[in-house]
Amino acid sequence: GAVVSQHPSWVICKSGTSVKIECRSLDFQATTMFWYRQFPKQSLMLMATSNEGSKATYEQGVEKDKFLINHASLTLSTLTVTSAHPEDSSFYICSPSQGGYTFGSGTRLTVV
Amino acid sequence: AQSVSQHNHHVILSEAASLELGCNYSYGGTVNLFWYVQYPGQHLQLLLKYFSGDPLVKGIKGFEAEFIKSKFSFNLRKPSVQWSDTAEYFCAVMSYSGNTPLVFGKGTRLSVIA
């Protein structure tokens, strides 16, 4: 099946710093990437949708200036959490619209 | 808007017991349905999916699910659970229009005890 590589797997950062999360499709081209986050003991919630070569669309309540998404190529989509705060601590996971409904391995972000 | 309801938050079973996890969705149109499993410390893994055809879908690891359109349900079943089935299980729905994100239920934690 399709393989999605997500890095880093986990990251701890200080409050106020930025963190970049990468998702790469290894054996297929992903024109659309869905970004989800999962808070402890909750389900995955869609944050935003990135489209190669165009602006991302964000779900209600998700700050586009805080969660910067770049989808510059058909194999790479990135999510940057800018000026991270403890409330941003969560599990972030990507999933391409193509690729058989697979998911990246996720990134556990802890902001201290 | 679509929504998915998983009724059981935490299920505890003994090994060899039968499993049924409930999932109901709300959406007026045609949907695709999924069950994912997340083992401790691991990423989501697709167990099975339903798009069309036989409403009884067989997945990996001995799991199956039945789509009952009249009940808007897609319950997950396994006749005999093992300790290794201990995990979080998520039901998800996607509208049939395609290229759309999944909407997940809140998940059911399954603990299998020896």
XYZ file of C-alpha atoms in Angstrom:
226
model
C 0.000 0.000 0.000
C 0.856 3.650 -0.150
C 3.497 4.829 2.269
C 3.415 8.165 4.013
C 6.472 9.217 5.961
C 5.945 11.758 8.730
C 8.712 13.434 10.719
C 9.505 14.019 13.456
C 7.751 11.340 15.468
C 7.899 13.409 18.573
C 9.180 16.808 19.527
C 9.440 18.814 22.698
C 9.820 22.540 22.291
C 9.786 25.642 24.409
C 6.825 27.925 24.422
C 7.151 30.590 21.748
C 9.233 28.574 19.337
C 8.130 27.102 16.000
C 8.008 23.488 14.957
C 7.850 22.092 11.443
C 6.258 18.746 10.711
C 6.841 17.055 7.368
C 4.765 14.524 5.512
C 6.165 12.821 2.468
C 4.400 10.455 0.139
C 7.031 7.925 -0.803
C 5.520 5.969 -3.663
C 2.735 8.125 -5.026
C 1.831 11.721 -5.682
C -0.405 13.483 -3.207
C -2.215 16.476 -4.618
C -4.161 16.886 -1.406
C -3.065 16.284 2.176
C -5.356 16.325 5.156
C -3.911 17.409 8.497
C -5.557 16.165 11.664
C -4.815 16.585 15.334
C -5.757 14.413 18.240
C -5.884 15.750 21.766
C -5.544 13.253 24.620
C -8.529 10.967 24.953
C -10.222 12.572 21.972
C -10.707 11.660 18.376
C -8.891 12.911 15.333
C -10.197 16.240 14.148
C -9.473 17.709 10.765
C -7.426 20.899 11.035
C -6.747 21.831 7.464
C -6.447 20.621 3.920
C -3.422 21.393 1.831
C -3.446 21.369 -1.931
C -0.355 21.281 -4.058
C 0.307 24.667 -5.572
C -2.496 26.527 -3.830
C -3.474 27.865 -0.448
C -4.555 25.549 2.278
C -8.075 25.583 3.636
C -8.599 25.608 7.373
C -11.383 24.276 9.516
C -13.356 26.603 11.707
C -11.446 27.577 14.790
C -8.008 26.763 13.394
C -5.778 29.818 13.071
C -4.201 29.895 9.645
C -1.465 32.274 10.797
C -0.500 29.928 13.587
C -0.575 26.679 11.662
C 1.252 27.339 8.429
C 0.817 24.742 5.756
C 2.954 24.431 2.681
C 2.353 21.938 -0.100
C 5.013 22.900 -2.562
C 5.367 19.575 -4.310
C 3.356 16.470 -5.001
C 5.366 14.507 -2.471
C 5.790 16.911 0.407
C 3.416 18.786 2.662
C 4.549 20.592 5.796
C 2.771 21.944 8.840
C 4.538 24.574 10.914
C 3.229 25.385 14.345
C 4.365 28.940 14.941
C 4.862 30.463 18.375
C 3.799 27.235 19.983
C 2.074 27.267 23.342
C 1.320 24.457 25.781
C -2.263 24.254 24.524
C -0.881 23.281 21.109
C 0.501 20.094 22.603
C -1.196 17.368 20.660
C -0.755 14.532 18.224
C -0.597 15.778 14.642
C -1.137 13.384 11.773
C -1.328 13.692 8.029
C -3.242 11.709 5.459
C -3.151 12.090 1.694
C -6.414 12.073 -0.195
C -4.833 9.600 -2.561
C -3.041 6.579 -1.191
C -5.707 4.294 0.097
C -6.759 6.175 3.198
C -3.443 5.725 4.915
C -1.992 7.958 7.577
C 1.423 9.141 8.540
C 2.850 7.810 11.762
C 2.010 11.037 13.541
C 3.964 13.640 15.470
C 3.527 14.052 19.166
C 4.193 17.676 20.022
C 4.797 18.726 23.598
C 5.213 22.413 24.295
C 6.735 23.263 27.643
C -22.574 17.884 8.604
C -21.395 14.370 9.080
C -20.873 12.942 12.531
C -19.853 9.591 13.912
C -20.900 8.188 17.243
C -19.073 5.398 19.012
C -21.109 4.410 22.001
C -18.522 2.571 24.039
C -15.691 4.584 25.486
C -13.865 1.675 27.067
C -14.531 -2.024 26.655
C -12.832 -4.663 28.767
C -12.962 -8.270 27.631
C -11.335 -11.518 28.541
C -9.359 -13.384 25.932
C -11.524 -15.493 23.612
C -14.588 -13.372 24.276
C -16.524 -12.014 21.324
C -16.323 -8.359 20.455
C -18.788 -5.923 18.997
C -18.068 -2.207 18.892
C -20.876 0.080 17.895
C -20.629 2.854 15.328
C -23.413 5.047 14.050
C -23.094 7.879 11.621
C -25.268 10.710 10.540
C -25.177 11.716 6.916
C -27.936 11.809 4.403
C -26.012 10.761 1.347
C -23.895 7.858 0.260
C -20.912 7.242 2.462
C -17.751 5.253 2.670
C -17.085 3.730 6.083
C -13.876 2.765 7.816
C -12.534 1.184 10.944
C -9.026 1.996 12.099
C -6.995 0.579 14.944
C -4.301 2.383 16.891
C -2.070 0.170 18.988
C -0.305 1.799 21.910
C 2.438 4.049 20.646
C 1.725 3.265 17.019
C 0.002 5.014 14.164
C -3.425 4.421 12.734
C -3.847 1.257 10.763
C -6.770 0.546 8.460
C -8.709 -2.515 9.590
C -11.380 -2.532 6.934
C -13.490 -0.293 4.782
C -16.844 -0.358 3.067
C -17.565 1.376 -0.204
C -20.315 -0.648 -1.818
C -21.475 -4.197 -2.431
C -21.681 -6.856 0.245
C -22.535 -5.051 3.477
C -20.534 -7.589 5.470
C -16.921 -6.561 5.144
C -14.008 -8.675 6.236
C -10.804 -6.986 7.277
C -7.428 -7.867 8.642
C -6.681 -9.706 11.866
C -10.034 -11.513 11.839
C -12.178 -8.394 12.130
C -15.377 -7.822 10.219
C -18.017 -5.117 10.092
C -21.566 -4.973 8.890
C -23.085 -1.983 7.202
C -26.775 -1.638 8.010
C -28.022 1.274 5.987
C -31.416 1.473 7.691
C -29.734 1.857 11.043
C -26.881 4.082 9.846
C -24.589 1.645 11.578
C -21.254 0.018 10.851
C -20.459 -2.154 13.861
C -17.123 -3.888 14.204
C -16.989 -7.502 15.292
C -14.504 -10.213 16.102
C -15.559 -13.656 17.296
C -12.652 -14.228 19.644
C -10.350 -11.472 20.852
C -6.735 -11.854 21.821
C -4.588 -9.914 24.228
C -2.845 -8.373 21.230
C -6.117 -6.728 20.181
C -5.743 -4.264 23.035
C -5.858 -0.921 21.250
C -7.963 2.099 20.405
C -10.515 1.591 17.642
C -11.850 4.418 15.523
C -14.820 4.415 13.204
C -14.761 6.963 10.383
C -17.009 8.109 7.591
C -16.348 9.876 4.333
C -18.874 11.255 1.940
C -19.031 9.448 -1.351
C -18.037 12.519 -3.299
C -14.438 11.569 -2.859
C -11.295 13.542 -2.115
C -12.824 14.544 1.176
C -11.445 14.052 4.671
C -12.573 11.427 7.082
C -14.784 12.260 10.026
C -13.842 10.171 13.025
C -15.713 8.943 16.033
C -14.217 9.505 19.464
C -12.793 6.034 19.577
C -13.282 3.000 21.757
C -10.510 1.706 23.912
C -10.427 -2.073 24.033
C -8.582 -3.785 26.840
C -8.230 -7.544 26.587
C -7.228 -9.312 29.761
C -5.772 -12.766 30.029
